[in-house]
Amino acid sequence: MRNAAEIFDSKSSFAPSAVTSKGMPVATTDLDFMRLALAEAHSAEAAGEVPVGAIVVSPSGDVIARGNNQVLRSRDPSAHAEIVALRAAGRALDNYRILTNEGGCTLYCTLEPCAMCAGAILHARIARLVFATRDPKAGACGSVLSVMNHPALNHRVEVVEGILGDECSALLTTFFRNRRAAQTAAINSASDLMTEETTHGNS
């Protein structure tokens, strides 16, 4: 697995347009595509979903499909951003293998895939996975499990991590902090209401 600082090759045709937190350049395409995935994450957040986004890109740089977390809206526990994007890519390519005439595609996602999504990525024959930030509770690319590129499996995926990692991590942290604050406020409000009703009932 490579991090963002390692993906820039001086022989590459991609010019650096930004630097990572370690001061190393990042290939323009990966940075730009991750921004599109981040935009999907913001769309999920606006809909009240956990802010995770994903896109599928062909070897020539065409965006084939986009997806964001939709488990609440679709009432579907499998509707993670990666799954939504892979389903859309399958429909676009008319194939459950996400392959083009040019070869395998790249999946960009703002959060390390879980076991379900990692399995789907492998079945789809995604050639390259780029994710922004690790998931210490459910990540299946090494954080909790090592589903991706398990030695017993017959498909290998190039994995790059860390691009826009700080931004994507901050988005998730803020989302969950705000949600906990809202839940606490709701509990406190309900408790106050019960206390008020009890007080009035005893008066």
PDB file of C-alpha atoms in Angstrom:
ATOM      1  CA  MET A   1       0.000   0.000   0.000  1.00  0.00           C
ATOM      2  CA  ARG A   2       1.320   3.414  -0.916  1.00  0.00           C
ATOM      3  CA  ASN A   3       0.556   6.741   0.673  1.00  0.00           C
ATOM      4  CA  ALA A   4       0.014  10.023  -1.125  1.00  0.00           C
ATOM      5  CA  ALA A   5       3.630  11.070  -0.778  1.00  0.00           C
ATOM      6  CA  GLU A   6       4.804   8.041  -2.716  1.00  0.00           C
ATOM      7  CA  ILE A   7       2.562   8.215  -5.762  1.00  0.00           C
ATOM      8  CA  PHE A   8       4.363  11.082  -7.495  1.00  0.00           C
ATOM      9  CA  ASP A   9       6.967   9.849  -9.938  1.00  0.00           C
ATOM     10  CA  SER A  10       9.302  12.365 -11.572  1.00  0.00           C
ATOM     11  CA  LYS A  11       8.877  10.419 -14.820  1.00  0.00           C
ATOM     12  CA  SER A  12       5.115  10.776 -14.715  1.00  0.00           C
ATOM     13  CA  SER A  13       3.282  13.043 -17.161  1.00  0.00           C
ATOM     14  CA  PHE A  14       1.238  14.437 -14.288  1.00  0.00           C
ATOM     15  CA  ALA A  15       2.424  17.742 -12.884  1.00  0.00           C
ATOM     16  CA  PRO A  16       2.239  18.295  -9.121  1.00  0.00           C
ATOM     17  CA  SER A  17      -0.453  20.758  -8.102  1.00  0.00           C
ATOM     18  CA  ALA A  18      -0.468  20.364  -4.331  1.00  0.00           C
ATOM     19  CA  VAL A  19       1.523  18.961  -1.464  1.00  0.00           C
ATOM     20  CA  THR A  20       0.668  16.529   1.304  1.00  0.00           C
ATOM     21  CA  SER A  21       1.120  17.217   4.991  1.00  0.00           C
ATOM     22  CA  LYS A  22       4.618  15.778   4.594  1.00  0.00           C
ATOM     23  CA  GLY A  23       5.485  18.300   1.906  1.00  0.00           C
ATOM     24  CA  MET A  24       5.560  15.848  -0.992  1.00  0.00           C
ATOM     25  CA  PRO A  25       3.790  16.537  -4.329  1.00  0.00           C
ATOM     26  CA  VAL A  26       0.591  14.779  -5.307  1.00  0.00           C
ATOM     27  CA  ALA A  27      -0.384  13.851  -8.875  1.00  0.00           C
ATOM     28  CA  THR A  28      -2.930  16.320 -10.218  1.00  0.00           C
ATOM     29  CA  THR A  29      -5.430  13.702 -11.308  1.00  0.00           C
ATOM     30  CA  ASP A  30      -5.664  11.906  -7.981  1.00  0.00           C
ATOM     31  CA  LEU A  31      -6.126  15.169  -6.128  1.00  0.00           C
ATOM     32  CA  ASP A  32      -8.796  16.416  -8.509  1.00  0.00           C
ATOM     33  CA  PHE A  33     -10.700  13.133  -8.526  1.00  0.00           C
ATOM     34  CA  MET A  34     -10.611  12.927  -4.750  1.00  0.00           C
ATOM     35  CA  ARG A  35     -12.130  16.399  -4.656  1.00  0.00           C
ATOM     36  CA  LEU A  36     -15.029  15.007  -6.699  1.00  0.00           C
ATOM     37  CA  ALA A  37     -15.401  12.172  -4.204  1.00  0.00           C
ATOM     38  CA  LEU A  38     -15.327  14.721  -1.386  1.00  0.00           C
ATOM     39  CA  ALA A  39     -18.104  16.660  -3.120  1.00  0.00           C
ATOM     40  CA  GLU A  40     -20.157  13.456  -3.055  1.00  0.00           C
ATOM     41  CA  ALA A  41     -19.455  13.157   0.669  1.00  0.00           C
ATOM     42  CA  HIS A  42     -20.788  16.679   1.187  1.00  0.00           C
ATOM     43  CA  SER A  43     -23.939  15.686  -0.715  1.00  0.00           C
ATOM     44  CA  ALA A  44     -24.416  12.780   1.672  1.00  0.00           C
ATOM     45  CA  GLU A  45     -23.931  15.089   4.644  1.00  0.00           C
ATOM     46  CA  ALA A  46     -26.538  17.514   3.303  1.00  0.00           C
ATOM     47  CA  ALA A  47     -29.004  14.605   3.170  1.00  0.00           C
ATOM     48  CA  GLY A  48     -28.290  13.656   6.774  1.00  0.00           C
ATOM     49  CA  GLU A  49     -26.128  10.652   5.891  1.00  0.00           C
ATOM     50  CA  VAL A  50     -22.635   9.838   7.129  1.00  0.00           C
ATOM     51  CA  PRO A  51     -20.465  11.915   4.741  1.00  0.00           C
ATOM     52  CA  VAL A  52     -18.689   9.396   2.539  1.00  0.00           C
ATOM     53  CA  GLY A  53     -18.340   9.753  -1.224  1.00  0.00           C
ATOM     54  CA  ALA A  54     -16.877   7.737  -4.079  1.00  0.00           C
ATOM     55  CA  ILE A  55     -16.315   7.928  -7.822  1.00  0.00           C
ATOM     56  CA  VAL A  56     -15.187   5.437 -10.468  1.00  0.00           C
ATOM     57  CA  VAL A  57     -12.742   6.652 -13.123  1.00  0.00           C
ATOM     58  CA  SER A  58     -11.658   4.948 -16.334  1.00  0.00           C
ATOM     59  CA  PRO A  59      -7.981   4.542 -17.293  1.00  0.00           C
ATOM     60  CA  SER A  60      -8.368   7.493 -19.677  1.00  0.00           C
ATOM     61  CA  GLY A  61      -9.653   9.755 -16.895  1.00  0.00           C
ATOM     62  CA  ASP A  62     -13.384   9.699 -17.590  1.00  0.00           C
ATOM     63  CA  VAL A  63     -15.680   9.707 -14.568  1.00  0.00           C
ATOM     64  CA  ILE A  64     -17.889   6.655 -15.113  1.00  0.00           C
ATOM     65  CA  ALA A  65     -19.944   6.779 -11.941  1.00  0.00           C
ATOM     66  CA  ARG A  66     -20.445   8.620  -8.669  1.00  0.00           C
ATOM     67  CA  GLY A  67     -21.900   7.575  -5.359  1.00  0.00           C
ATOM     68  CA  ASN A  68     -22.444   8.742  -1.811  1.00  0.00           C
ATOM     69  CA  ASN A  69     -23.657   7.093   1.352  1.00  0.00           C
ATOM     70  CA  GLN A  70     -27.401   6.407   1.037  1.00  0.00           C
ATOM     71  CA  VAL A  71     -28.185   3.818   3.697  1.00  0.00           C
ATOM     72  CA  LEU A  72     -30.835   5.966   5.407  1.00  0.00           C
ATOM     73  CA  ARG A  73     -32.493   7.323   2.292  1.00  0.00           C
ATOM     74  CA  SER A  74     -32.659   3.962   0.533  1.00  0.00           C
ATOM     75  CA  ARG A  75     -33.236   1.948   3.712  1.00  0.00           C
ATOM     76  CA  ASP A  76     -30.491  -0.312   2.429  1.00  0.00           C
ATOM     77  CA  PRO A  77     -27.622  -1.379   4.713  1.00  0.00           C
ATOM     78  CA  SER A  78     -25.455  -2.117   1.683  1.00  0.00           C
ATOM     79  CA  ALA A  79     -25.815   1.373   0.147  1.00  0.00           C
ATOM     80  CA  HIS A  80     -22.368   2.595   1.108  1.00  0.00           C
ATOM     81  CA  ALA A  81     -20.799   5.160  -1.222  1.00  0.00           C
ATOM     82  CA  GLU A  82     -18.498   2.592  -2.837  1.00  0.00           C
ATOM     83  CA  ILE A  83     -21.343   0.154  -3.503  1.00  0.00           C
ATOM     84  CA  VAL A  84     -23.553   2.885  -4.955  1.00  0.00           C
ATOM     85  CA  ALA A  85     -20.725   3.979  -7.272  1.00  0.00           C
ATOM     86  CA  LEU A  86     -19.896   0.402  -8.311  1.00  0.00           C
ATOM     87  CA  ARG A  87     -23.540  -0.336  -9.094  1.00  0.00           C
ATOM     88  CA  ALA A  88     -23.756   2.790 -11.248  1.00  0.00           C
ATOM     89  CA  ALA A  89     -20.496   1.886 -12.996  1.00  0.00           C
ATOM     90  CA  GLY A  90     -21.785  -1.623 -13.703  1.00  0.00           C
ATOM     91  CA  ARG A  91     -24.896  -0.184 -15.314  1.00  0.00           C
ATOM     92  CA  ALA A  92     -22.834   2.313 -17.323  1.00  0.00           C
ATOM     93  CA  LEU A  93     -20.482  -0.399 -18.614  1.00  0.00           C
ATOM     94  CA  ASP A  94     -23.180  -3.079 -18.833  1.00  0.00           C
ATOM     95  CA  ASN A  95     -20.900  -5.435 -16.931  1.00  0.00           C
ATOM     96  CA  TYR A  96     -20.523  -6.475 -13.321  1.00  0.00           C
ATOM     97  CA  ARG A  97     -16.779  -6.410 -13.902  1.00  0.00           C
ATOM     98  CA  ILE A  98     -15.816  -2.736 -13.916  1.00  0.00           C
ATOM     99  CA  LEU A  99     -13.504  -3.067 -16.913  1.00  0.00           C
ATOM    100  CA  THR A 100     -13.131  -0.950 -20.049  1.00  0.00           C
ATOM    101  CA  ASN A 101     -11.384  -1.672 -23.330  1.00  0.00           C
ATOM    102  CA  GLU A 102      -8.460   0.273 -21.865  1.00  0.00           C
ATOM    103  CA  GLY A 103      -8.277  -1.868 -18.752  1.00  0.00           C
ATOM    104  CA  GLY A 104      -9.316  -1.673 -15.120  1.00  0.00           C
ATOM    105  CA  CYS A 105     -10.715   1.408 -13.415  1.00  0.00           C
ATOM    106  CA  THR A 106      -9.837   3.414 -10.319  1.00  0.00           C
ATOM    107  CA  LEU A 107     -12.186   3.847  -7.383  1.00  0.00           C
ATOM    108  CA  TYR A 108     -11.712   6.997  -5.301  1.00  0.00           C
ATOM    109  CA  CYS A 109     -13.386   7.104  -1.900  1.00  0.00           C
ATOM    110  CA  THR A 110     -13.129   9.439   1.040  1.00  0.00           C
ATOM    111  CA  LEU A 111     -12.977   6.684   3.671  1.00  0.00           C
ATOM    112  CA  GLU A 112     -11.181   3.349   3.849  1.00  0.00           C
ATOM    113  CA  PRO A 113     -13.611   0.688   2.577  1.00  0.00           C
ATOM    114  CA  CYS A 114     -15.243  -1.721   5.012  1.00  0.00           C
ATOM    115  CA  ALA A 115     -15.193  -5.497   4.517  1.00  0.00           C
ATOM    116  CA  MET A 116     -18.357  -5.437   2.403  1.00  0.00           C
ATOM    117  CA  CYS A 117     -17.053  -2.725   0.106  1.00  0.00           C
ATOM    118  CA  ALA A 118     -13.573  -4.245  -0.121  1.00  0.00           C
ATOM    119  CA  GLY A 119     -15.124  -7.524  -1.229  1.00  0.00           C
ATOM    120  CA  ALA A 120     -17.214  -5.753  -3.859  1.00  0.00           C
ATOM    121  CA  ILE A 121     -14.130  -3.879  -5.116  1.00  0.00           C
ATOM    122  CA  LEU A 122     -12.318  -7.180  -5.575  1.00  0.00           C
ATOM    123  CA  HIS A 123     -15.269  -8.852  -7.321  1.00  0.00           C
ATOM    124  CA  ALA A 124     -15.623  -5.826  -9.621  1.00  0.00           C
ATOM    125  CA  ARG A 125     -11.969  -6.162 -10.626  1.00  0.00           C
ATOM    126  CA  ILE A 126     -11.160  -2.571  -9.744  1.00  0.00           C
ATOM    127  CA  ALA A 127      -7.516  -2.035 -10.700  1.00  0.00           C
ATOM    128  CA  ARG A 128      -6.690   0.789  -8.336  1.00  0.00           C
ATOM    129  CA  LEU A 129      -8.153   2.049  -5.066  1.00  0.00           C
ATOM    130  CA  VAL A 130      -7.448   5.528  -3.724  1.00  0.00           C
ATOM    131  CA  PHE A 131      -8.906   6.398  -0.335  1.00  0.00           C
ATOM    132  CA  ALA A 132      -8.471   9.508   1.758  1.00  0.00           C
ATOM    133  CA  THR A 133      -8.561   8.536   5.408  1.00  0.00           C
ATOM    134  CA  ARG A 134      -8.456   5.346   7.447  1.00  0.00           C
ATOM    135  CA  ASP A 135     -11.406   3.903   9.320  1.00  0.00           C
ATOM    136  CA  PRO A 136     -10.116   2.687  12.703  1.00  0.00           C
ATOM    137  CA  LYS A 137     -13.420   0.958  13.510  1.00  0.00           C
ATOM    138  CA  ALA A 138     -14.280  -0.892  10.292  1.00  0.00           C
ATOM    139  CA  GLY A 139     -11.537  -0.381   7.705  1.00  0.00           C
ATOM    140  CA  ALA A 140     -10.742  -3.495   5.678  1.00  0.00           C
ATOM    141  CA  CYS A 141      -7.558  -2.282   4.019  1.00  0.00           C
ATOM    142  CA  GLY A 142      -5.410  -2.896   7.059  1.00  0.00           C
ATOM    143  CA  SER A 143      -6.942  -0.809   9.832  1.00  0.00           C
ATOM    144  CA  VAL A 144      -9.176  -3.522  11.305  1.00  0.00           C
ATOM    145  CA  LEU A 145      -9.224  -6.243   8.656  1.00  0.00           C
ATOM    146  CA  SER A 146      -7.034  -6.992   5.657  1.00  0.00           C
ATOM    147  CA  VAL A 147      -9.598  -8.068   3.070  1.00  0.00           C
ATOM    148  CA  MET A 148      -8.019  -6.037   0.307  1.00  0.00           C
ATOM    149  CA  ASN A 149      -5.175  -7.968  -1.342  1.00  0.00           C
ATOM    150  CA  HIS A 150      -5.505 -10.908   1.013  1.00  0.00           C
ATOM    151  CA  PRO A 151      -2.909 -13.499  -0.063  1.00  0.00           C
ATOM    152  CA  ALA A 152      -5.580 -16.176  -0.552  1.00  0.00           C
ATOM    153  CA  LEU A 153      -7.437 -14.091  -3.150  1.00  0.00           C
ATOM    154  CA  ASN A 154      -6.659 -14.062  -6.853  1.00  0.00           C
ATOM    155  CA  HIS A 155      -7.097 -10.363  -7.626  1.00  0.00           C
ATOM    156  CA  ARG A 156      -4.695  -7.607  -6.654  1.00  0.00           C
ATOM    157  CA  VAL A 157      -5.573  -3.941  -6.342  1.00  0.00           C
ATOM    158  CA  GLU A 158      -3.096  -1.085  -6.247  1.00  0.00           C
ATOM    159  CA  VAL A 159      -3.932   0.859  -3.088  1.00  0.00           C
ATOM    160  CA  VAL A 160      -3.047   4.498  -2.402  1.00  0.00           C
ATOM    161  CA  GLU A 161      -4.108   6.292   0.752  1.00  0.00           C
ATOM    162  CA  GLY A 162      -3.896   9.746   2.298  1.00  0.00           C
ATOM    163  CA  ILE A 163      -4.975  12.111  -0.491  1.00  0.00           C
ATOM    164  CA  LEU A 164      -7.130  14.854   1.086  1.00  0.00           C
ATOM    165  CA  GLY A 165      -6.956  12.760   4.230  1.00  0.00           C
ATOM    166  CA  ASP A 166      -7.112  15.699   6.623  1.00  0.00           C
ATOM    167  CA  GLU A 167     -10.140  17.252   4.914  1.00  0.00           C
ATOM    168  CA  CYS A 168     -12.085  13.988   4.740  1.00  0.00           C
ATOM    169  CA  SER A 169     -11.215  13.061   8.318  1.00  0.00           C
ATOM    170  CA  ALA A 170     -12.274  16.500   9.570  1.00  0.00           C
ATOM    171  CA  LEU A 171     -15.595  16.223   7.710  1.00  0.00           C
ATOM    172  CA  LEU A 172     -16.389  12.926   9.416  1.00  0.00           C
ATOM    173  CA  THR A 173     -15.246  14.124  12.834  1.00  0.00           C
ATOM    174  CA  THR A 174     -17.382  17.255  12.616  1.00  0.00           C
ATOM    175  CA  PHE A 175     -20.400  15.286  11.411  1.00  0.00           C
ATOM    176  CA  PHE A 176     -20.304  12.820  14.296  1.00  0.00           C
ATOM    177  CA  ARG A 177     -19.576  15.561  16.842  1.00  0.00           C
ATOM    178  CA  ASN A 178     -22.591  17.528  15.654  1.00  0.00           C
ATOM    179  CA  ARG A 179     -24.779  14.442  15.637  1.00  0.00           C
ATOM    180  CA  ARG A 180     -23.800  13.543  19.198  1.00  0.00           C
ATOM    181  CA  ALA A 181     -24.471  17.130  20.282  1.00  0.00           C
ATOM    182  CA  ALA A 182     -27.907  17.046  18.655  1.00  0.00           C
ATOM    183  CA  GLN A 183     -28.725  13.717  20.306  1.00  0.00           C
ATOM    184  CA  THR A 184     -27.624  15.037  23.693  1.00  0.00           C
ATOM    185  CA  ALA A 185     -29.714  18.180  23.242  1.00  0.00           C
ATOM    186  CA  ALA A 186     -32.750  16.080  22.304  1.00  0.00           C
ATOM    187  CA  ILE A 187     -32.318  13.881  25.383  1.00  0.00           C
ATOM    188  CA  ASN A 188     -31.925  16.895  27.635  1.00  0.00           C
ATOM    189  CA  SER A 189     -34.982  18.546  26.104  1.00  0.00           C
ATOM    190  CA  ALA A 190     -37.066  15.423  26.633  1.00  0.00           C
ATOM    191  CA  SER A 191     -35.829  15.146  30.209  1.00  0.00           C
ATOM    192  CA  ASP A 192     -36.724  18.781  30.897  1.00  0.00           C
ATOM    193  CA  LEU A 193     -40.174  18.249  29.436  1.00  0.00           C
ATOM    194  CA  MET A 194     -40.775  15.189  31.615  1.00  0.00           C
ATOM    195  CA  THR A 195     -39.602  17.075  34.695  1.00  0.00           C
ATOM    196  CA  GLU A 196     -41.923  19.972  33.872  1.00  0.00           C
ATOM    197  CA  GLU A 197     -44.892  17.653  33.352  1.00  0.00           C
ATOM    198  CA  THR A 198     -44.163  15.845  36.620  1.00  0.00           C
ATOM    199  CA  THR A 199     -43.891  19.131  38.480  1.00  0.00           C
ATOM    200  CA  HIS A 200     -47.176  20.412  37.061  1.00  0.00           C
ATOM    201  CA  GLY A 201     -48.853  17.092  37.760  1.00  0.00           C
ATOM    202  CA  ASN A 202     -47.898  17.267  41.414  1.00  0.00           C
ATOM    203  CA  SER A 203     -48.950  20.870  41.850  1.00  0.00           C
TER     204      SER A 203
END
